[in-house]
Coordinates of C-alpha atoms in Angstrom, one line a residue:
X1 CA 29.3 22.7 -20.4
X2 CA 26.3 22.2 -18.2
X3 CA 26.0 17.9 -17.0
X4 CA 23.2 16.1 -18.2
X5 CA 20.4 15.8 -15.6
X6 CA 19.1 12.2 -15.6
X7 CA 15.8 11.9 -13.5
X8 CA 14.4 8.5 -11.9
X9 CA 11.1 8.1 -10.8
X10 CA 10.8 5.5 -7.9
X11 CA 13.2 3.9 -5.4
X12 CA 11.8 -0.2 -6.2
X13 CA 13.9 -2.6 -7.2
X14 CA 14.3 -1.6 -10.2
X15 CA 14.9 2.0 -9.7
X16 CA 17.1 2.0 -6.7
X17 CA 19.4 -0.5 -8.5
X18 CA 19.3 2.3 -11.7
X19 CA 20.4 4.9 -9.4
X20 CA 22.7 2.3 -7.7
X21 CA 24.5 1.8 -10.5
X22 CA 23.9 5.0 -12.7
X23 CA 26.2 6.7 -9.9
X24 CA 29.5 3.8 -10.3
X25 CA 29.0 4.6 -14.2
X26 CA 28.9 8.2 -14.2
X27 CA 31.2 9.4 -11.8
X28 CA 30.5 12.9 -11.6
X29 CA 29.2 13.1 -15.3
X30 CA 26.0 13.6 -14.7
X31 CA 23.1 14.9 -12.2
X32 CA 21.3 12.3 -10.9
X33 CA 18.1 12.8 -8.7
X34 CA 15.7 9.7 -6.9
X35 CA 12.2 11.1 -7.0
X36 CA 10.6 8.9 -3.9
X37 CA 7.8 8.9 -1.6
X38 CA 10.1 7.6 1.1
X39 CA 13.8 7.4 2.4
X40 CA 14.2 4.0 2.1
X41 CA 14.5 0.9 -0.8
X42 CA 12.2 -1.4 0.9
X43 CA 13.0 -4.9 0.5
X44 CA 9.7 -7.1 0.1
X45 CA 10.4 -10.3 0.4
X46 CA 10.9 -10.2 4.2
X47 CA 7.5 -8.3 4.3
X48 CA 6.0 -11.2 5.7
X49 CA 8.0 -11.7 8.7
X50 CA 7.7 -8.3 9.7
X51 CA 4.1 -8.5 10.5
X52 CA 5.0 -11.9 12.2
X53 CA 7.2 -10.1 14.5
X54 CA 10.4 -11.6 13.2
X55 CA 11.8 -8.6 11.9
X56 CA 12.1 -4.9 13.2
X57 CA 10.6 -2.8 10.0
X58 CA 13.5 -1.1 10.2
X59 CA 15.9 -4.1 9.0
X60 CA 13.8 -4.6 5.8
X61 CA 13.8 -0.5 5.1
X62 CA 17.5 0.3 3.5
X63 CA 18.5 4.2 3.6
X64 CA 18.6 5.9 0.1
X65 CA 21.0 8.4 1.0
X66 CA 23.1 6.0 3.2
X67 CA 23.5 4.0 0.3
X68 CA 23.5 6.0 -3.5
X69 CA 26.7 8.1 -3.2
X70 CA 26.1 11.2 -5.6
X71 CA 22.4 10.8 -5.9
X72 CA 20.1 13.6 -4.6
X73 CA 17.3 12.2 -3.1
X74 CA 13.8 14.2 -3.5
X75 CA 10.6 13.2 -1.5
X76 CA 7.8 13.2 -3.1
X77 CA 5.4 11.4 -4.9
X78 CA 5.4 12.3 -9.1
X79 CA 1.8 13.5 -10.4
X80 CA 2.6 14.8 -14.0
X81 CA 5.2 14.3 -16.3
X82 CA 5.6 16.7 -19.5
X83 CA 7.6 14.5 -22.0
X84 CA 7.7 17.7 -24.4
X85 CA 8.7 20.0 -21.6
X86 CA 11.1 17.8 -20.0
X87 CA 9.8 18.1 -17.0
X88 CA 8.4 15.8 -14.1
X89 CA 5.7 17.8 -11.4
X90 CA 6.0 16.3 -7.4
X91 CA 4.4 17.0 -4.7
X92 CA 6.1 16.7 -1.5
X93 CA 5.2 14.9 1.9
X94 CA 3.8 17.9 3.1
X95 CA 2.2 18.9 0.6
X96 CA 4.7 21.4 -1.7
X97 CA 4.9 20.7 -4.7
X98 CA 7.7 21.1 -7.1
X99 CA 9.4 20.6 -11.0
X100 CA 12.2 18.4 -11.6
X101 CA 13.7 18.9 -15.2
X102 CA 15.4 16.1 -17.0
X103 CA 17.2 15.2 -20.1
X104 CA 16.7 11.6 -19.1
X105 CA 13.9 9.9 -17.6
X106 CA 14.0 6.8 -15.9
X107 CA 10.2 5.5 -15.2
X108 CA 10.5 3.0 -11.8
X109 CA 7.4 3.8 -10.1
X110 CA 6.6 0.3 -9.4
X111 CA 2.9 -1.7 -8.8
X112 CA 0.0 -0.8 -6.4
X113 CA -2.6 -3.1 -5.3
X114 CA -4.9 -4.8 -7.6
X115 CA -8.8 -3.9 -6.7
X116 CA -11.9 -6.4 -8.3
X117 CA -15.2 -5.5 -8.9
X118 CA -16.5 -6.8 -5.3
X119 CA -18.8 -5.7 -2.8
X120 CA -17.0 -4.2 0.7
X121 CA -13.4 -5.1 -0.4
X122 CA -12.4 -1.7 -0.8
X123 CA -13.6 -0.5 2.9
X124 CA -13.2 -3.5 4.6
X125 CA -9.7 -5.5 3.4
X126 CA -6.2 -4.1 3.6
X127 CA -3.6 -4.8 1.6
X128 CA 0.4 -6.1 2.2
X129 CA 2.9 -3.3 -0.1
X130 CA 4.0 -1.5 2.2
X131 CA 5.7 -1.2 6.0
X132 CA 2.5 0.8 7.0
X133 CA 0.4 -2.2 5.8
X134 CA 2.9 -4.5 7.9
X135 CA 2.9 -2.8 11.2
X136 CA -0.9 -2.3 11.3
X137 CA -1.7 -5.9 10.4
X138 CA 0.7 -7.3 13.4
X139 CA -1.1 -4.8 15.3
X140 CA -4.8 -5.6 14.4
X141 CA -3.5 -9.8 14.3
X142 CA -2.4 -9.3 17.9
X143 CA -5.6 -7.1 19.1
X144 CA -7.9 -9.5 17.8
X145 CA -6.1 -12.7 19.4
X146 CA -6.7 -10.7 22.6
X147 CA -9.8 -10.1 22.3
X148 CA -10.5 -13.0 21.4
X149 CA -9.1 -14.6 24.3
X150 CA -10.8 -12.3 26.8
X151 CA -14.4 -13.2 24.9
X152 CA -17.1 -15.2 26.7
X153 CA -19.2 -16.0 23.6
X154 CA -17.7 -18.5 21.6
X155 CA -19.4 -16.9 18.2
X156 CA -17.4 -13.8 19.0
X157 CA -14.2 -15.3 19.8
X158 CA -14.6 -17.9 16.2
X159 CA -14.9 -14.6 14.7
X160 CA -12.1 -12.2 15.9
X161 CA -9.5 -15.2 16.0
X162 CA -10.4 -16.0 12.0
X163 CA -8.0 -14.4 9.6
X164 CA -8.8 -14.9 5.9
X165 CA -6.1 -14.2 3.2
X166 CA -7.3 -13.5 -0.2
X167 CA -4.5 -14.4 -3.2
X168 CA -2.2 -17.6 -2.8
X169 CA 0.6 -16.2 -4.6
X170 CA 4.3 -15.4 -3.4
X171 CA 2.8 -13.0 -0.8
X172 CA -0.5 -14.6 0.0
X173 CA 1.2 -17.9 0.9
X174 CA 3.8 -16.1 3.4
X175 CA 1.3 -14.1 5.0
X176 CA -0.8 -17.3 5.7
X177 CA 2.2 -19.0 6.9
X178 CA 4.0 -16.6 9.0
X179 CA 0.3 -15.7 10.6
X180 CA -0.8 -18.9 11.6
X181 CA 2.8 -19.5 13.6
X182 CA 2.1 -16.2 15.0
X183 CA -1.0 -16.4 16.3
X184 CA -0.5 -20.4 17.4
X185 CA 2.7 -18.9 19.7
X186 CA 0.4 -16.1 21.1
X187 CA -2.6 -18.8 22.5
X188 CA 0.3 -21.1 23.3
X189 CA 0.9 -18.7 25.9
X190 CA -2.2 -17.2 26.9
X191 CA -5.3 -20.1 26.1
X192 CA -8.7 -18.8 24.9
X193 CA -11.4 -19.3 27.5
X194 CA -13.4 -20.7 25.2
X195 CA -11.0 -23.7 23.9
X196 CA -10.7 -22.3 20.5
X197 CA -7.6 -21.6 18.7
X198 CA -7.1 -19.1 15.7
X199 CA -8.1 -20.4 12.3
X200 CA -6.0 -18.9 8.8
X201 CA -7.8 -19.3 5.7
X202 CA -6.4 -18.9 2.1
X203 CA -8.7 -18.4 -1.0
X204 CA -7.7 -18.3 -4.8
X205 CA -9.7 -19.3 -7.5
X206 CA -6.6 -20.9 -8.9
X207 CA -6.4 -24.5 -9.0
X208 CA -3.3 -24.4 -6.5
X209 CA -1.4 -22.5 -4.7
X210 CA 1.3 -20.3 -6.3
X211 CA 0.4 -21.4 -9.4
X212 CA 2.8 -19.3 -11.3
X213 CA 5.5 -21.2 -9.7
X214 CA 7.1 -25.2 -10.1
X215 CA 4.5 -27.3 -9.4
X216 CA 6.7 -29.1 -6.6
X217 CA 7.2 -25.7 -5.0
X218 CA 3.2 -25.4 -5.0
X219 CA 2.8 -29.1 -2.9
X220 CA 5.8 -28.4 -0.8
X221 CA 3.9 -24.6 0.2
X222 CA 0.6 -26.6 0.7
X223 CA 1.5 -29.0 2.8
X224 CA 3.6 -26.5 5.3
X225 CA 0.3 -24.8 5.3
X226 CA -2.2 -27.7 6.1
X227 CA 0.4 -29.2 7.9
X228 CA -0.1 -25.7 10.3
X229 CA -3.8 -25.8 10.5
X230 CA -4.4 -23.3 7.3
X231 CA -7.4 -24.0 5.6
X232 CA -6.5 -23.8 2.0
X233 CA -9.4 -23.3 -0.6
X234 CA -8.6 -23.3 -3.9
X235 CA -11.2 -22.1 -6.9
X236 CA -12.7 -20.3 -3.9
X237 CA -12.8 -16.6 -3.6
X238 CA -14.5 -13.5 -2.1
X239 CA -18.0 -12.7 -3.5
X240 CA -19.1 -9.7 -0.8
X241 CA -16.9 -8.4 2.5
X242 CA -18.5 -6.8 5.4
X243 CA -17.5 -5.7 9.0
X244 CA -18.7 -9.2 10.3
X245 CA -17.3 -11.6 8.1
X246 CA -16.8 -12.4 3.9
X247 CA -19.1 -14.3 1.8
X248 CA -17.6 -16.5 -0.5
X249 CA -18.1 -17.6 -4.1
X250 CA -18.9 -21.0 -3.0
X251 CA -21.9 -19.7 -1.0
X252 CA -20.9 -20.2 2.5
X253 CA -20.4 -17.3 5.1
X254 CA -17.2 -17.0 7.1
X255 CA -17.1 -14.6 9.8
X256 CA -14.1 -12.8 10.4
X257 CA -12.7 -9.3 11.4
X258 CA -9.4 -9.4 9.5
X259 CA -9.3 -9.6 5.6
X260 CA -6.0 -9.4 4.1
X261 CA -6.3 -8.5 0.3
X262 CA -3.1 -10.5 -1.7
X263 CA -4.5 -10.9 -5.0
X264 CA -1.8 -9.2 -6.7
X265 CA -0.5 -5.8 -8.1
X266 CA -1.0 -3.9 -11.1
X267 CA 1.6 -1.4 -12.5
X268 CA 1.5 2.3 -11.2
X269 CA -1.2 4.3 -13.3
X270 CA 1.1 7.1 -13.6
X271 CA 2.4 5.7 -16.8
X272 CA -1.3 5.6 -18.1
X273 CA -1.3 9.3 -18.4
X274 CA 1.6 9.3 -20.8
X275 CA -0.7 8.0 -24.0
X276 CA 1.9 6.1 -25.2
X277 CA 1.6 2.6 -26.1
X278 CA 0.7 0.1 -23.4
X279 CA 0.5 -3.7 -22.6
X280 CA -1.7 -4.5 -19.8
X281 CA -1.4 -1.1 -18.2
X282 CA 2.3 -1.6 -18.5
X283 CA 4.6 0.6 -20.8
X284 CA 6.0 -0.7 -24.0
X285 CA 9.6 -1.4 -24.4
X286 CA 12.3 -2.4 -26.8
X287 CA 14.8 -5.1 -25.5
X288 CA 17.0 -2.0 -24.6
X289 CA 14.5 -0.6 -21.8
X290 CA 13.8 2.7 -23.9
X291 CA 10.4 3.6 -25.1
X292 CA 10.4 3.9 -28.9
X293 CA 10.4 7.2 -30.3
X294 CA 11.3 8.9 -27.3
X295 CA 15.0 8.1 -27.2
X296 CA 14.8 10.4 -24.0
X297 CA 12.7 8.1 -22.1
X298 CA 13.5 4.6 -20.4
X299 CA 11.0 2.5 -18.3
X300 CA 11.7 -0.8 -16.3
X301 CA 10.5 -2.9 -13.3
X302 CA 6.6 -3.3 -12.9
X303 CA 5.6 -0.5 -15.2
X304 CA 7.6 -1.8 -18.3
X305 CA 6.4 -4.6 -20.9
X306 CA 10.1 -5.5 -21.4
X307 CA 10.4 -8.3 -24.2
X308 CA 11.3 -11.2 -23.1
X309 CA 13.9 -12.3 -25.5
X310 CA 14.3 -16.3 -24.8
X311 CA 10.5 -16.5 -24.8
X312 CA 9.7 -14.4 -28.3
X313 CA 6.2 -12.7 -27.9
X314 CA 6.3 -12.6 -24.2
X315 CA 7.1 -10.0 -22.1
X316 CA 9.1 -10.6 -18.7
X317 CA 6.6 -11.3 -15.4
X318 CA 6.2 -8.7 -12.8
X319 CA 8.7 -10.3 -10.3
X320 CA 11.1 -8.8 -8.0
X321 CA 14.0 -10.7 -9.7
X322 CA 13.2 -9.3 -13.1
X323 CA 13.2 -5.6 -11.7
X324 CA 16.6 -5.8 -9.8
X325 CA 18.1 -7.1 -13.4
X326 CA 16.3 -4.5 -15.0
X327 CA 17.5 -1.7 -13.2
X328 CA 21.2 -2.8 -13.8
X329 CA 20.3 -3.0 -17.9
X330 CA 18.2 0.3 -17.5
X331 CA 21.4 2.6 -16.2
X332 CA 24.1 0.5 -18.7
X333 CA 21.8 1.8 -21.6
X334 CA 21.4 5.5 -19.9
X335 CA 24.7 5.8 -19.7
X336 CA 25.2 4.8 -23.3
X337 CA 22.9 7.1 -24.0
X338 CA 25.1 9.7 -22.8
X339 CA 28.2 8.3 -24.6
X340 CA 29.4 6.3 -21.5
X341 CA 29.8 2.6 -22.7
X342 CA 27.4 0.3 -24.6
X343 CA 24.0 -0.7 -24.9
X344 CA 23.0 -3.9 -24.4
X345 CA 19.3 -6.1 -24.2
X346 CA 18.0 -7.5 -21.6
X347 CA 18.2 -10.8 -21.7
X348 CA 18.1 -13.5 -18.3
X349 CA 18.2 -16.5 -16.9
X350 CA 16.0 -18.1 -14.4
X351 CA 18.0 -18.4 -11.3
X352 CA 15.2 -19.8 -9.3
X353 CA 13.1 -18.9 -6.5
X354 CA 12.6 -19.4 -2.9
X355 CA 9.7 -19.3 -0.7
X356 CA 10.1 -18.8 3.3
X357 CA 6.9 -20.5 5.5
X358 CA 8.5 -19.7 8.4
X359 CA 10.6 -21.2 10.9
X360 CA 12.7 -23.9 9.6
X361 CA 10.1 -24.4 6.2
X362 CA 10.9 -23.3 3.0
X363 CA 10.3 -24.3 -0.7
X364 CA 13.4 -23.8 -2.8
X365 CA 14.6 -24.9 -6.6
X366 CA 18.3 -23.1 -6.7
X367 CA 19.1 -23.4 -10.5
X368 CA 16.0 -25.6 -11.0
X369 CA 17.0 -28.1 -8.2
X370 CA 14.0 -28.9 -6.0
X371 CA 14.7 -28.3 -2.0
X372 CA 12.2 -28.3 0.4
X373 CA 13.0 -28.6 4.7
X374 CA 15.3 -27.2 6.6
X375 CA 18.1 -27.3 3.7
X376 CA 15.4 -25.1 1.6
X377 CA 15.3 -23.0 4.6
X378 CA 19.0 -22.1 4.7
X379 CA 19.4 -21.7 1.0
X380 CA 16.2 -19.5 1.3
X381 CA 17.6 -17.2 4.1
X382 CA 20.9 -16.9 2.6
X383 CA 19.3 -15.6 -0.5
X384 CA 18.0 -12.8 1.2
X385 CA 21.2 -11.8 3.0
X386 CA 23.1 -12.0 -0.5
X387 CA 20.4 -10.0 -2.5
X388 CA 19.6 -7.5 0.3
X389 CA 21.5 -4.3 -0.7
X390 CA 22.0 -3.3 3.2
X391 CA 21.4 -4.3 7.2
X392 CA 22.5 -7.8 6.7
X393 CA 24.1 -8.0 9.7
X394 CA 20.7 -7.0 11.6
X395 CA 18.4 -9.0 9.8
X396 CA 20.6 -12.0 10.6
X397 CA 21.3 -10.9 14.3
X398 CA 16.9 -10.8 14.0
X399 CA 17.0 -14.4 12.9
X400 CA 19.0 -15.5 15.8
X401 CA 17.2 -13.6 18.5
X402 CA 14.0 -15.1 17.3
X403 CA 15.3 -19.1 17.4
X404 CA 16.4 -18.3 20.9
X405 CA 13.6 -15.4 22.4
X406 CA 9.8 -16.0 22.2
X407 CA 8.6 -13.0 20.1
X408 CA 7.1 -9.7 21.6
X409 CA 3.5 -9.7 20.6
X410 CA 2.1 -6.4 21.7
X411 CA 0.5 -3.8 20.1
X412 CA 2.0 -0.5 19.1
X413 CA -1.0 1.3 18.0
X414 CA 1.1 3.7 15.3
X415 CA -1.2 2.7 12.6
X416 CA -4.4 2.8 12.1
X417 CA -6.9 1.1 9.6
X418 CA -7.9 4.4 7.9
X419 CA -4.0 5.4 7.5
X420 CA -3.7 1.8 4.9
X421 CA -6.6 2.3 2.9
X422 CA -6.4 -0.5 0.2
X423 CA -6.9 1.8 -2.3
X424 CA -3.9 3.8 -2.6
X425 CA -1.4 4.8 -5.0
X426 CA 1.3 4.9 -2.4
X427 CA 0.7 2.4 -0.1
X428 CA 4.1 2.8 1.5
X429 CA 3.4 5.9 2.7
X430 CA 0.7 5.9 5.9
X431 CA -1.7 8.7 5.9
X432 CA -1.9 11.1 8.7
X433 CA -3.8 13.7 10.2
X434 CA -2.9 16.9 9.0
X435 CA -0.9 15.7 6.1
X436 CA -1.6 15.4 2.4
X437 CA -4.2 13.1 1.1
X438 CA -2.8 10.3 -1.1
X439 CA -5.2 8.6 -3.6
X440 CA -5.6 5.8 -6.0
X441 CA -4.1 7.2 -9.5
X442 CA -6.6 6.8 -11.9
X443 CA -6.6 7.2 -15.4
X444 CA -10.6 7.7 -15.2
X445 CA -13.0 6.0 -17.3
X446 CA -11.6 6.5 -20.7
X447 CA -7.8 5.1 -19.5
X448 CA -8.9 2.3 -17.3
X449 CA -8.1 -1.3 -18.8
X450 CA -10.6 -4.1 -19.5
X451 CA -9.3 -6.6 -17.5
X452 CA -8.6 -5.0 -14.6
X453 CA -11.9 -2.6 -12.9
X454 CA -10.7 -0.1 -10.6
X455 CA -14.2 1.5 -9.9
X456 CA -14.7 0.4 -6.8
X457 CA -17.2 -2.0 -5.6
X458 CA -19.7 -1.0 -8.6
X459 CA -20.0 -3.2 -11.3
X460 CA -20.4 -1.7 -14.5
X461 CA -18.0 1.8 -13.7
X462 CA -20.3 3.2 -11.0
X463 CA -18.2 4.7 -8.6
X464 CA -17.7 3.3 -5.2
X465 CA -19.0 5.0 -2.6
X466 CA -17.7 5.2 1.3
X467 CA -14.1 4.8 0.2
X468 CA -11.5 5.4 3.1
X469 CA -10.5 8.3 2.9
X470 CA -13.0 10.0 1.2
X471 CA -13.7 13.8 1.4
X472 CA -16.9 15.9 1.6
X473 CA -18.3 17.8 -1.4
X474 CA -19.8 21.0 -1.0
X475 CA -23.1 21.6 -2.2
X476 CA -24.0 18.4 -2.6
X477 CA -27.6 17.6 -0.9
X478 CA -28.6 14.0 -0.7
X479 CA -25.3 12.7 -0.9
X480 CA -24.8 9.8 1.6
X481 CA -22.5 10.1 4.2
X482 CA -18.9 8.6 3.7
X483 CA -18.2 6.0 6.5
X484 CA -14.9 4.5 8.0
X485 CA -13.2 8.0 8.2
X486 CA -10.7 9.5 10.2
X487 CA -13.0 12.4 11.8
X488 CA -16.3 10.2 12.7
X489 CA -19.9 10.1 11.3
X490 CA -22.5 12.3 10.3
X491 CA -24.9 12.4 13.2
X492 CA -28.1 10.7 12.8
X493 CA -31.0 12.2 11.6
X494 CA -32.2 13.9 14.7
X495 CA -31.4 17.4 15.4
X496 CA -28.8 17.3 18.4
X497 CA -27.5 14.0 17.9
X498 CA -24.2 13.0 19.3
X499 CA -21.2 12.8 16.5
X500 CA -18.7 9.9 16.7
X501 CA -16.2 10.4 19.6
X502 CA -12.4 10.1 19.9
X503 CA -11.9 10.6 16.0
X504 CA -9.1 12.8 14.8
X505 CA -10.5 16.2 15.1
X506 CA -11.1 16.3 18.7
X507 CA -14.7 15.7 20.1
X508 CA -17.9 18.5 19.4
X509 CA -20.0 20.0 22.1
X510 CA -23.2 18.9 22.4
X511 CA -26.3 20.3 20.9
X512 CA -24.4 23.3 19.9
X513 CA -25.9 25.0 16.6
X514 CA -23.3 24.1 13.7
X515 CA -21.3 21.7 15.7
X516 CA -22.9 18.6 14.1
X517 CA -23.5 16.9 11.1
X518 CA -27.4 16.3 9.9
X519 CA -28.3 13.7 7.4
X520 CA -30.8 14.8 4.6
X521 CA -30.0 18.5 4.8
X522 CA -28.2 20.3 1.9
X523 CA -24.4 21.1 2.7
X524 CA -24.6 18.5 5.8
X525 CA -23.2 15.4 4.0
X526 CA -20.4 13.5 2.8
X527 CA -20.4 12.9 -0.7
X528 CA -19.7 9.1 -2.2
X529 CA -15.9 9.5 -3.7
X530 CA -14.4 8.5 -6.6
X531 CA -12.5 5.4 -7.0
X532 CA -8.9 5.8 -6.6
X533 CA -9.4 9.1 -5.1
X534 CA -10.0 11.4 -8.1
X535 CA -10.1 15.3 -6.2
X536 CA -13.0 16.9 -6.6
X537 CA -12.8 20.8 -7.6
X538 CA -15.7 23.0 -7.5
X539 CA -18.2 20.2 -7.7
X540 CA -15.8 18.4 -10.8
X541 CA -14.0 15.5 -10.1
X542 CA -11.2 13.5 -12.1
X543 CA -7.8 12.7 -12.2
X544 CA -5.3 14.7 -12.8
X545 CA -3.1 12.1 -14.3
X546 CA -5.9 11.7 -17.2
X547 CA -4.9 14.3 -19.3
X548 CA -1.3 13.8 -18.7
X549 CA -1.1 17.4 -17.4
X550 CA 0.9 18.4 -14.0
X551 CA -1.7 18.8 -11.1
X552 CA -0.8 22.4 -10.0
X553 CA -2.7 22.1 -6.7
X554 CA -3.8 19.7 -4.2
X555 CA -6.9 21.4 -3.7
X556 CA -10.2 19.5 -2.2
X557 CA -13.5 19.9 -2.7
X558 CA -14.2 21.0 0.7
X559 CA -12.9 20.7 4.4
X560 CA -11.5 17.6 5.4
X561 CA -12.4 16.1 8.7
X562 CA -8.8 14.3 9.0
X563 CA -7.0 17.8 8.4
X564 CA -9.2 19.5 11.0
X565 CA -7.8 17.1 13.7
X566 CA -4.0 18.2 13.5
X567 CA -3.8 20.2 16.1
X568 CA -1.6 22.5 14.8
X569 CA -2.3 26.3 15.1
X570 CA -1.8 28.9 13.0
X571 CA -2.3 26.7 9.7
X572 CA -5.3 27.3 7.8
X573 CA -7.0 24.5 6.1
X574 CA -7.1 24.7 2.1
X575 CA -10.4 25.4 0.7
X576 CA -11.3 25.7 -3.2
X577 CA -14.7 26.2 -5.0
X578 CA -16.5 29.2 -5.6
X579 CA -17.4 31.7 -2.3
X580 CA -13.9 30.9 -0.5
X581 CA -12.1 33.9 -1.6
X582 CA -9.3 33.3 0.6
X583 CA -11.6 33.9 3.6
X584 CA -11.7 31.2 6.4
X585 CA -15.5 30.6 7.6
X586 CA -16.4 30.6 11.1
X587 CA -18.4 28.0 13.2
X588 CA -20.4 29.2 16.6
X589 CA -18.4 28.7 19.3
X590 CA -19.6 26.7 22.7
X591 CA -18.3 24.9 25.5
X592 CA -15.8 22.6 25.1
X593 CA -16.1 19.4 26.5
X594 CA -12.1 18.5 26.7
X595 CA -10.6 19.0 30.2
X596 CA -7.3 21.2 31.2
X597 CA -6.6 24.8 30.4
X598 CA -7.3 26.7 27.4
X599 CA -5.1 26.3 24.6
X600 CA -4.6 28.3 21.5
X601 CA -7.3 26.4 19.0
X602 CA -5.3 27.6 15.9
X603 CA -8.1 28.2 12.7
X604 CA -11.2 28.1 13.1
X605 CA -13.2 25.1 11.4
X606 CA -15.1 25.9 8.6
X607 CA -19.1 26.0 8.8
X608 CA -21.1 22.5 9.7
X609 CA -17.6 21.0 10.8
X610 CA -16.3 19.4 14.0
X611 CA -13.7 21.8 16.0
X612 CA -10.1 20.9 15.8
X613 CA -9.3 18.8 18.7
X614 CA -6.1 17.4 20.0
X615 CA -3.3 15.6 17.7
X616 CA -3.8 12.3 19.7
X617 CA -4.7 8.8 17.8
X618 CA -8.6 8.3 17.1
X619 CA -10.2 5.1 19.9
X620 CA -12.9 3.4 19.4
X621 CA -16.0 4.8 17.3
X622 CA -19.7 4.8 17.9
X623 CA -21.0 2.8 14.8
X624 CA -24.5 4.0 12.9
X625 CA -25.8 0.6 13.3
X626 CA -25.8 0.7 17.6
X627 CA -22.9 -1.6 17.8
X628 CA -19.6 -0.8 19.4
X629 CA -16.3 -1.3 16.9
X630 CA -12.8 -1.7 18.8
X631 CA -10.6 0.2 17.0
X632 CA -9.9 -1.2 13.8
X633 CA -11.6 -4.4 13.9

């Protein structure tokens, strides 16, 4: 008799705990498969310390294969679930596709950034949900302080060293607290020639900092923030975001090059495609974390609306503490459904919260006892060491070194701004040239929740244009060119205009027919992309999740500029739509401006696309408004 097959989707707090507990309970009596985009479990509460240079990235990354014995790890992202056929369809990190059969399915896909219909936010803000975003923020903040220190103009210096954080919840408060300490340490060593200092702003429409937590914790956190010079503005948010700054809801304008979006999260849209009862985007489950009417389906963590037995009529909030406990109960109930042990209902006891504010400062209320200062700092770090499933010694060593040695404020340049778009279904995975696109999972207009707009920057459900990671669409005359795209911007309206330099995809030859994009020409422009990256196919756009059917091909509506720059010979770009017929279109050849001996150029690019270039990180770009933009500022 074959062993039952258990598939767990997601390795966050809930998914990781479920897999670890099931591995112990089943003892080789079941085949456990864990599907996750990365090979590590991310301990999110310490992510602000990665952005502030206290901890190295691998310290908060716990190996899945090294800590989950008897669990098969499959790297990929679930993009379709067939409940009747008992299969999960997924796409791997290199675009390969596969299907996982199951007898029991645990959905623990977690959450993604919550977007609001605010103009410019999707283009100019960055979230804080994964390691790539933390690494990008660290590099970006370091670069802005260094550029501000070298600037002679006070206005430019002020804009570069102003950092705006939207969302005064748990994450936003810690990001602002640690960020202020990090930039102050930089300026202390290398003062700015204009005599200015970095300025951090924390915005939220709530009446106080961390409104979901105890009021005493809130007062402690706000006091520490103000002591460090953080401009805390409650009852205020962003009305519009631009490249040069933000317009606030109170009518004021703040010049800035940094906008960190910590407004909150929403459940992964994967569950919306199942067509099952939902509660504000979360899948309704019973107290045993089982979906009613589906004995083979369990859900836990942020994607599950779990009844709060201590407060009838309410559901447990989307916190790491609850997700971690969900995982243990879910594993016990999955094992019980296989005849191992007994079922139990989820019932929790509030153990309190801890907020690390950097240095020796923290706010904590363990078991309801409010604490602040160094005592709270010791309790906070002790709690994190106890809660981490691995890397405890390494984390403690980094804390010790940070206490006695200065931090290394250097740019690594590993993550660029277009690699971590705010609108992404996988914030834990950075986009890379030549890799498969990962777009926001949208349920489409019919599947959206009315309380959270996910249509980009256009109120009323208009699809947002100029989204990071947008793709060109075929045969769309008159569309606007997508800006902020890897691969550069389209050439200006003059024939022979020079396209953006130093972009992935290389630099095309000047004044060569077919080597440039021209605006206002049919077939020569990028079309505005649907919010959440609904994939266009043959001129049609939509989400594979909306119908609940597995996506059988990872196809785009045309050639992707970012892919053409992978520099990998022998790999032809994917194409779809009429006219392709498996043939690769060619582009006119011209003299190359790159230096060095000739090499195998690989596959020829499609018509009207820049030829592939070296696989290097992008540099400064030439803006269409004739202003120079430095890197990702």
